[in-house]
Short mmCIF file of the C-alpha atoms (twelve columns), coordinates in Angstrom:
data_MODEL
# 
_entry.id   MODEL 
# 
loop_
_atom_site.group_PDB 
_atom_site.id 
_atom_site.type_symbol 
_atom_site.label_atom_id 
_atom_site.label_alt_id 
_atom_site.label_comp_id 
_atom_site.label_asym_id 
_atom_site.label_seq_id 
_atom_site.Cartn_x 
_atom_site.Cartn_y 
_atom_site.Cartn_z 
_atom_site.pdbx_PDB_model_num 
ATOM 1   C CA . UNK A 1   20.728  9.029   4.639   1 
ATOM 2   C CA . UNK A 2   22.312  10.701  7.864   1 
ATOM 3   C CA . UNK A 3   18.926  11.652  9.221   1 
ATOM 4   C CA . UNK A 4   17.046  8.472   10.314  1 
ATOM 5   C CA . UNK A 5   13.773  10.378  11.212  1 
ATOM 6   C CA . UNK A 6   12.388  9.892   7.831   1 
ATOM 7   C CA . UNK A 7   13.079  6.211   7.973   1 
ATOM 8   C CA . UNK A 8   11.542  5.736   11.435  1 
ATOM 9   C CA . UNK A 9   8.375   7.624   10.127  1 
ATOM 10  C CA . UNK A 10  8.163   5.382   7.127   1 
ATOM 11  C CA . UNK A 11  8.437   2.312   9.242   1 
ATOM 12  C CA . UNK A 12  5.738   3.508   11.755  1 
ATOM 13  C CA . UNK A 13  3.455   4.781   8.982   1 
ATOM 14  C CA . UNK A 14  3.716   1.443   7.106   1 
ATOM 15  C CA . UNK A 15  2.970   -0.277  10.383  1 
ATOM 16  C CA . UNK A 16  -0.126  1.909   10.698  1 
ATOM 17  C CA . UNK A 17  -1.362  1.164   7.114   1 
ATOM 18  C CA . UNK A 18  -0.989  -2.566  7.577   1 
ATOM 19  C CA . UNK A 19  -2.179  -2.893  11.109  1 
ATOM 20  C CA . UNK A 20  -5.197  -0.576  10.453  1 
ATOM 21  C CA . UNK A 21  -5.960  -1.830  6.789   1 
ATOM 22  C CA . UNK A 22  -5.232  -5.431  7.210   1 
ATOM 23  C CA . UNK A 23  -6.399  -5.428  10.757  1 
ATOM 24  C CA . UNK A 24  -9.829  -4.404  9.750   1 
ATOM 25  C CA . UNK A 25  -9.983  -7.254  7.215   1 
ATOM 26  C CA . UNK A 26  -8.845  -9.815  9.717   1 
ATOM 27  C CA . UNK A 27  -10.595 -8.688  12.868  1 
ATOM 28  C CA . UNK A 28  -13.723 -6.658  11.655  1 
ATOM 29  C CA . UNK A 29  -14.733 -7.461  8.126   1 
ATOM 30  C CA . UNK A 30  -16.533 -10.726 8.780   1 
ATOM 31  C CA . UNK A 31  -17.533 -10.168 12.352  1 
ATOM 32  C CA . UNK A 32  -21.140 -11.649 12.925  1 
ATOM 33  C CA . UNK A 33  -23.833 -9.055  12.527  1 
ATOM 34  C CA . UNK A 34  -21.521 -6.009  12.852  1 
ATOM 35  C CA . UNK A 35  -18.958 -6.939  10.130  1 
ATOM 36  C CA . UNK A 36  -17.748 -4.072  8.165   1 
ATOM 37  C CA . UNK A 37  -17.298 -5.874  4.933   1 
ATOM 38  C CA . UNK A 38  -15.452 -4.722  1.730   1 
ATOM 39  C CA . UNK A 39  -16.569 -1.232  2.006   1 
ATOM 40  C CA . UNK A 40  -15.354 -1.017  5.680   1 
ATOM 41  C CA . UNK A 41  -11.930 -2.476  4.842   1 
ATOM 42  C CA . UNK A 42  -11.620 -0.242  1.851   1 
ATOM 43  C CA . UNK A 43  -12.261 2.830   3.973   1 
ATOM 44  C CA . UNK A 44  -9.868  1.565   6.766   1 
ATOM 45  C CA . UNK A 45  -7.037  1.508   4.255   1 
ATOM 46  C CA . UNK A 46  -7.950  4.990   2.952   1 
ATOM 47  C CA . UNK A 47  -8.005  6.414   6.457   1 
ATOM 48  C CA . UNK A 48  -4.719  5.037   7.428   1 
ATOM 49  C CA . UNK A 49  -3.024  6.925   4.654   1 
ATOM 50  C CA . UNK A 50  -4.982  9.939   5.115   1 
ATOM 51  C CA . UNK A 51  -4.192  10.182  8.880   1 
ATOM 52  C CA . UNK A 52  -0.411  9.195   8.427   1 
ATOM 53  C CA . UNK A 53  -0.119  11.944  5.550   1 
ATOM 54  C CA . UNK A 54  -1.108  14.462  8.057   1 
ATOM 55  C CA . UNK A 55  0.984   13.090  10.934  1 
ATOM 56  C CA . UNK A 56  4.322   12.302  8.951   1 
ATOM 57  C CA . UNK A 57  3.980   13.767  5.575   1 
ATOM 58  C CA . UNK A 58  6.229   16.723  6.711   1 
ATOM 59  C CA . UNK A 59  8.815   14.204  8.000   1 
ATOM 60  C CA . UNK A 60  9.166   11.529  5.169   1 
ATOM 61  C CA . UNK A 61  6.631   12.421  2.500   1 
ATOM 62  C CA . UNK A 62  4.518   9.479   3.828   1 
ATOM 63  C CA . UNK A 63  5.160   7.008   1.012   1 
ATOM 64  C CA . UNK A 64  4.435   3.926   2.964   1 
ATOM 65  C CA . UNK A 65  4.830   1.876   -0.102  1 
ATOM 66  C CA . UNK A 66  7.856   0.849   -2.301  1 
ATOM 67  C CA . UNK A 67  5.983   1.438   -5.491  1 
ATOM 68  C CA . UNK A 68  5.188   5.082   -4.345  1 
ATOM 69  C CA . UNK A 69  8.871   5.600   -3.488  1 
ATOM 70  C CA . UNK A 70  9.937   4.234   -6.835  1 
ATOM 71  C CA . UNK A 71  7.231   6.045   -8.700  1 
ATOM 72  C CA . UNK A 72  8.112   9.327   -7.210  1 
ATOM 73  C CA . UNK A 73  11.656  8.723   -8.323  1 
ATOM 74  C CA . UNK A 74  10.506  8.043   -11.748 1 
ATOM 75  C CA . UNK A 75  8.413   11.302  -11.628 1 
ATOM 76  C CA . UNK A 76  11.510  13.301  -10.515 1 
ATOM 77  C CA . UNK A 77  10.124  13.857  -7.002  1 
ATOM 78  C CA . UNK A 78  12.548  11.574  -4.890  1 
ATOM 79  C CA . UNK A 79  16.418  11.058  -4.922  1 
ATOM 80  C CA . UNK A 80  17.490  7.567   -6.027  1 
ATOM 81  C CA . UNK A 81  20.027  7.507   -3.241  1 
ATOM 82  C CA . UNK A 82  17.276  7.198   -0.614  1 
ATOM 83  C CA . UNK A 83  15.186  4.460   -2.172  1 
ATOM 84  C CA . UNK A 84  16.766  1.319   -0.688  1 
ATOM 85  C CA . UNK A 85  16.460  2.854   2.936   1 
ATOM 86  C CA . UNK A 86  12.817  3.865   2.464   1 
ATOM 87  C CA . UNK A 87  11.900  0.411   1.077   1 
ATOM 88  C CA . UNK A 88  13.736  -1.583  4.045   1 
ATOM 89  C CA . UNK A 89  12.012  0.700   6.495   1 
ATOM 90  C CA . UNK A 90  8.538   0.088   4.865   1 
ATOM 91  C CA . UNK A 91  8.901   -3.702  4.677   1 
ATOM 92  C CA . UNK A 92  10.075  -3.759  8.389   1 
ATOM 93  C CA . UNK A 93  6.989   -1.815  9.457   1 
ATOM 94  C CA . UNK A 94  4.693   -4.050  7.386   1 
ATOM 95  C CA . UNK A 95  6.262   -7.220  8.921   1 
ATOM 96  C CA . UNK A 96  5.919   -6.008  12.574  1 
ATOM 97  C CA . UNK A 97  2.214   -5.084  12.084  1 
ATOM 98  C CA . UNK A 98  1.501   -8.512  10.423  1 
ATOM 99  C CA . UNK A 99  3.055   -10.356 13.216  1 
ATOM 100 C CA . UNK A 100 1.135   -8.337  15.792  1 
ATOM 101 C CA . UNK A 101 -2.082  -8.980  13.840  1 
ATOM 102 C CA . UNK A 102 -1.145  -12.754 13.817  1 
ATOM 103 C CA . UNK A 103 -0.723  -12.673 17.632  1 
ATOM 104 C CA . UNK A 104 -4.092  -10.931 18.315  1 
ATOM 105 C CA . UNK A 105 -6.104  -12.865 15.700  1 
ATOM 106 C CA . UNK A 106 -4.706  -16.210 16.930  1 
ATOM 107 C CA . UNK A 107 -6.123  -15.468 20.442  1 
ATOM 108 C CA . UNK A 108 -9.617  -16.279 19.217  1 
ATOM 109 C CA . UNK A 109 -11.028 -18.754 21.937  1 
ATOM 110 C CA . UNK A 110 -13.350 -20.543 19.607  1 
ATOM 111 C CA . UNK A 111 -10.360 -21.786 17.466  1 
ATOM 112 C CA . UNK A 112 -11.843 -20.250 14.236  1 
ATOM 113 C CA . UNK A 113 -8.800  -18.386 13.176  1 
ATOM 114 C CA . UNK A 114 -7.255  -19.859 9.987   1 
ATOM 115 C CA . UNK A 115 -3.769  -18.174 10.184  1 
ATOM 116 C CA . UNK A 116 -4.473  -15.604 7.445   1 
ATOM 117 C CA . UNK A 117 -3.627  -11.909 7.942   1 
ATOM 118 C CA . UNK A 118 -5.089  -10.548 4.700   1 
ATOM 119 C CA . UNK A 119 -2.530  -11.693 2.241   1 
ATOM 120 C CA . UNK A 120 -2.748  -10.896 -1.554  1 
ATOM 121 C CA . UNK A 121 -3.178  -13.520 -4.293  1 
ATOM 122 C CA . UNK A 122 -4.332  -14.716 -7.738  1 
ATOM 123 C CA . UNK A 123 -5.908  -17.998 -8.832  1 
ATOM 124 C CA . UNK A 124 -6.955  -20.125 -6.018  1 
ATOM 125 C CA . UNK A 125 -5.662  -17.566 -3.610  1 
ATOM 126 C CA . UNK A 126 -7.761  -14.706 -5.193  1 
ATOM 127 C CA . UNK A 127 -10.890 -13.767 -3.110  1 
ATOM 128 C CA . UNK A 128 -12.937 -13.833 -6.256  1 
ATOM 129 C CA . UNK A 129 -10.970 -16.547 -8.110  1 
ATOM 130 C CA . UNK A 130 -9.232  -14.195 -10.682 1 
ATOM 131 C CA . UNK A 131 -6.379  -15.174 -12.706 1 
ATOM 132 C CA . UNK A 132 -2.825  -14.324 -12.914 1 
ATOM 133 C CA . UNK A 133 -3.416  -12.092 -15.899 1 
ATOM 134 C CA . UNK A 134 -6.370  -10.215 -14.246 1 
ATOM 135 C CA . UNK A 135 -4.323  -9.661  -11.116 1 
ATOM 136 C CA . UNK A 136 -1.362  -8.470  -12.918 1 
ATOM 137 C CA . UNK A 137 -3.309  -5.963  -14.909 1 
ATOM 138 C CA . UNK A 138 -5.401  -4.673  -12.196 1 
ATOM 139 C CA . UNK A 139 -2.320  -4.018  -9.953  1 
ATOM 140 C CA . UNK A 140 -0.344  -2.232  -12.667 1 
ATOM 141 C CA . UNK A 141 -3.286  -0.081  -13.630 1 
ATOM 142 C CA . UNK A 142 -4.352  0.888   -10.065 1 
ATOM 143 C CA . UNK A 143 -0.905  1.624   -8.936  1 
ATOM 144 C CA . UNK A 144 -0.359  3.792   -11.819 1 
ATOM 145 C CA . UNK A 145 -3.624  5.614   -11.035 1 
ATOM 146 C CA . UNK A 146 -2.412  5.858   -7.453  1 
ATOM 147 C CA . UNK A 147 0.813   7.531   -8.414  1 
ATOM 148 C CA . UNK A 148 -0.936  9.823   -10.805 1 
ATOM 149 C CA . UNK A 149 -3.137  11.187  -8.025  1 
ATOM 150 C CA . UNK A 150 -0.199  11.392  -5.607  1 
ATOM 151 C CA . UNK A 151 1.839   13.382  -8.036  1 
ATOM 152 C CA . UNK A 152 -1.041  15.617  -8.932  1 
ATOM 153 C CA . UNK A 153 -2.265  16.288  -5.394  1 
ATOM 154 C CA . UNK A 154 1.242   17.122  -4.191  1 
ATOM 155 C CA . UNK A 155 2.084   19.392  -7.103  1 
ATOM 156 C CA . UNK A 156 3.092   22.925  -6.264  1 
ATOM 157 C CA . UNK A 157 0.133   24.238  -8.228  1 
ATOM 158 C CA . UNK A 158 -2.506  21.916  -6.624  1 
ATOM 159 C CA . UNK A 159 -4.784  23.175  -3.850  1 
ATOM 160 C CA . UNK A 160 -2.902  23.568  -0.636  1 
ATOM 161 C CA . UNK A 161 -3.740  21.245  2.240   1 
ATOM 162 C CA . UNK A 162 -5.915  18.634  0.609   1 
ATOM 163 C CA . UNK A 163 -3.337  16.256  -0.678  1 
ATOM 164 C CA . UNK A 164 -3.842  13.714  2.275   1 
ATOM 165 C CA . UNK A 165 -7.643  13.579  1.607   1 
ATOM 166 C CA . UNK A 166 -7.224  13.062  -2.083  1 
ATOM 167 C CA . UNK A 167 -4.645  10.338  -1.621  1 
ATOM 168 C CA . UNK A 168 -6.718  8.582   1.170   1 
ATOM 169 C CA . UNK A 169 -9.859  8.608   -0.975  1 
ATOM 170 C CA . UNK A 170 -7.918  7.408   -3.929  1 
ATOM 171 C CA . UNK A 171 -6.742  4.458   -1.930  1 
ATOM 172 C CA . UNK A 172 -10.196 3.707   -0.726  1 
ATOM 173 C CA . UNK A 173 -11.425 3.720   -4.285  1 
ATOM 174 C CA . UNK A 174 -8.599  1.363   -5.279  1 
ATOM 175 C CA . UNK A 175 -9.759  -1.159  -2.630  1 
ATOM 176 C CA . UNK A 176 -13.341 -0.838  -3.532  1 
ATOM 177 C CA . UNK A 177 -12.321 -1.930  -7.066  1 
ATOM 178 C CA . UNK A 178 -9.856  -4.663  -6.468  1 
ATOM 179 C CA . UNK A 179 -10.527 -6.468  -3.287  1 
ATOM 180 C CA . UNK A 180 -12.342 -9.275  -5.029  1 
ATOM 181 C CA . UNK A 181 -9.426  -9.676  -7.525  1 
ATOM 182 C CA . UNK A 182 -6.344  -9.686  -5.429  1 
ATOM 183 C CA . UNK A 183 -7.298  -8.511  -1.877  1 
ATOM 184 C CA . UNK A 184 -5.752  -5.258  -3.120  1 
ATOM 185 C CA . UNK A 185 -1.892  -4.795  -3.049  1 
ATOM 186 C CA . UNK A 186 -0.798  -1.849  -5.006  1 
ATOM 187 C CA . UNK A 187 1.955   -1.925  -2.273  1 
ATOM 188 C CA . UNK A 188 4.849   -4.444  -2.088  1 
ATOM 189 C CA . UNK A 189 5.442   -3.787  1.615   1 
ATOM 190 C CA . UNK A 190 1.744   -4.414  2.478   1 
ATOM 191 C CA . UNK A 191 1.962   -7.748  0.469   1 
ATOM 192 C CA . UNK A 192 5.281   -8.742  2.091   1 
ATOM 193 C CA . UNK A 193 4.313   -8.673  5.682   1 
ATOM 194 C CA . UNK A 194 1.268   -11.077 5.552   1 
ATOM 195 C CA . UNK A 195 2.978   -13.335 3.088   1 
ATOM 196 C CA . UNK A 196 5.949   -13.707 5.366   1 
ATOM 197 C CA . UNK A 197 3.656   -14.544 8.230   1 
ATOM 198 C CA . UNK A 198 1.334   -16.988 6.313   1 
ATOM 199 C CA . UNK A 199 3.922   -18.573 4.099   1 
ATOM 200 C CA . UNK A 200 2.732   -21.213 1.516   1 
ATOM 201 C CA . UNK A 201 0.964   -19.927 -1.525  1 
ATOM 202 C CA . UNK A 202 0.931   -16.342 -0.201  1 
ATOM 203 C CA . UNK A 203 4.642   -16.357 -0.311  1 
ATOM 204 C CA . UNK A 204 4.941   -18.206 -3.615  1 
ATOM 205 C CA . UNK A 205 2.649   -15.534 -5.219  1 
ATOM 206 C CA . UNK A 206 4.507   -12.591 -3.597  1 
ATOM 207 C CA . UNK A 207 6.677   -11.745 -6.717  1 
ATOM 208 C CA . UNK A 208 3.634   -10.443 -8.565  1 
ATOM 209 C CA . UNK A 209 2.803   -7.979  -5.897  1 
ATOM 210 C CA . UNK A 210 6.333   -6.519  -6.046  1 
ATOM 211 C CA . UNK A 211 6.546   -6.694  -10.040 1 
ATOM 212 C CA . UNK A 212 3.152   -5.193  -10.900 1 
ATOM 213 C CA . UNK A 213 2.948   -2.341  -8.397  1 
ATOM 214 C CA . UNK A 214 6.466   -1.098  -9.114  1 
ATOM 215 C CA . UNK A 215 5.705   -1.191  -12.878 1 
ATOM 216 C CA . UNK A 216 2.534   0.613   -12.322 1 
ATOM 217 C CA . UNK A 217 4.308   3.176   -9.968  1 
ATOM 218 C CA . UNK A 218 6.894   3.890   -12.607 1 
ATOM 219 C CA . UNK A 219 4.180   4.324   -15.238 1 
ATOM 220 C CA . UNK A 220 2.192   6.543   -13.033 1 
ATOM 221 C CA . UNK A 221 5.103   8.672   -11.877 1 
ATOM 222 C CA . UNK A 222 6.799   9.211   -15.350 1 
ATOM 223 C CA . UNK A 223 3.444   9.620   -17.002 1 
ATOM 224 C CA . UNK A 224 2.483   12.612  -14.719 1 
ATOM 225 C CA . UNK A 225 5.953   14.055  -15.124 1 
ATOM 226 C CA . UNK A 226 5.367   13.895  -18.959 1 
ATOM 227 C CA . UNK A 227 1.901   15.372  -18.623 1 
ATOM 228 C CA . UNK A 228 2.752   18.151  -16.283 1 
ATOM 229 C CA . UNK A 229 6.256   19.283  -16.962 1 
ATOM 230 C CA . UNK A 230 5.822   22.625  -15.096 1 
ATOM 231 C CA . UNK A 231 8.043   23.089  -12.056 1 
ATOM 232 C CA . UNK A 232 6.471   21.585  -8.896  1 
# 
């Protein structure tokens, strides 16, 4: 890719998603009396995508997610030659955001910070104690649904100008469903940043949060292409 602007946009956009979404979970979800809870965190993730879709959608397409990039390729919407560059940029943005969140959260004067930056997990690392099987299924299904909505909302025959709203609300819904199961990934880059910072079990379980979302992305992208073969 000769033009680096889309890669820079993807890096910043993914930074925004992780810093805003995971930041709401780490800094605001459990704050005494005024904590935003699961609903607030879900909304925060949706808002990061909605705002970035308007800000950089015309530059890079606002994927912010390796599963979205690969899913759009499977759906015939993205060239295979640009996949690697997009994924590297997305992961870098997620890692920088996670590192900054760690620096901020570790500054609590009461020493209550445990070192977590909203990593994903299953089994003992699942917020609700859900198994590997449950985590795998929900990550595949929800990522497939996410790609289905993205493909439909950005189709040439879809209502103009509303795609960011539909996609942002879809991500909010996804988090409302699955935070108790995996802390919600549907995004390998979003999972990689916190896992690299936390290490330990988060890093050991990271493989699932690459495999399941990418599989789901391919299913969603290819499935929508089959359902709606009309020219985009």
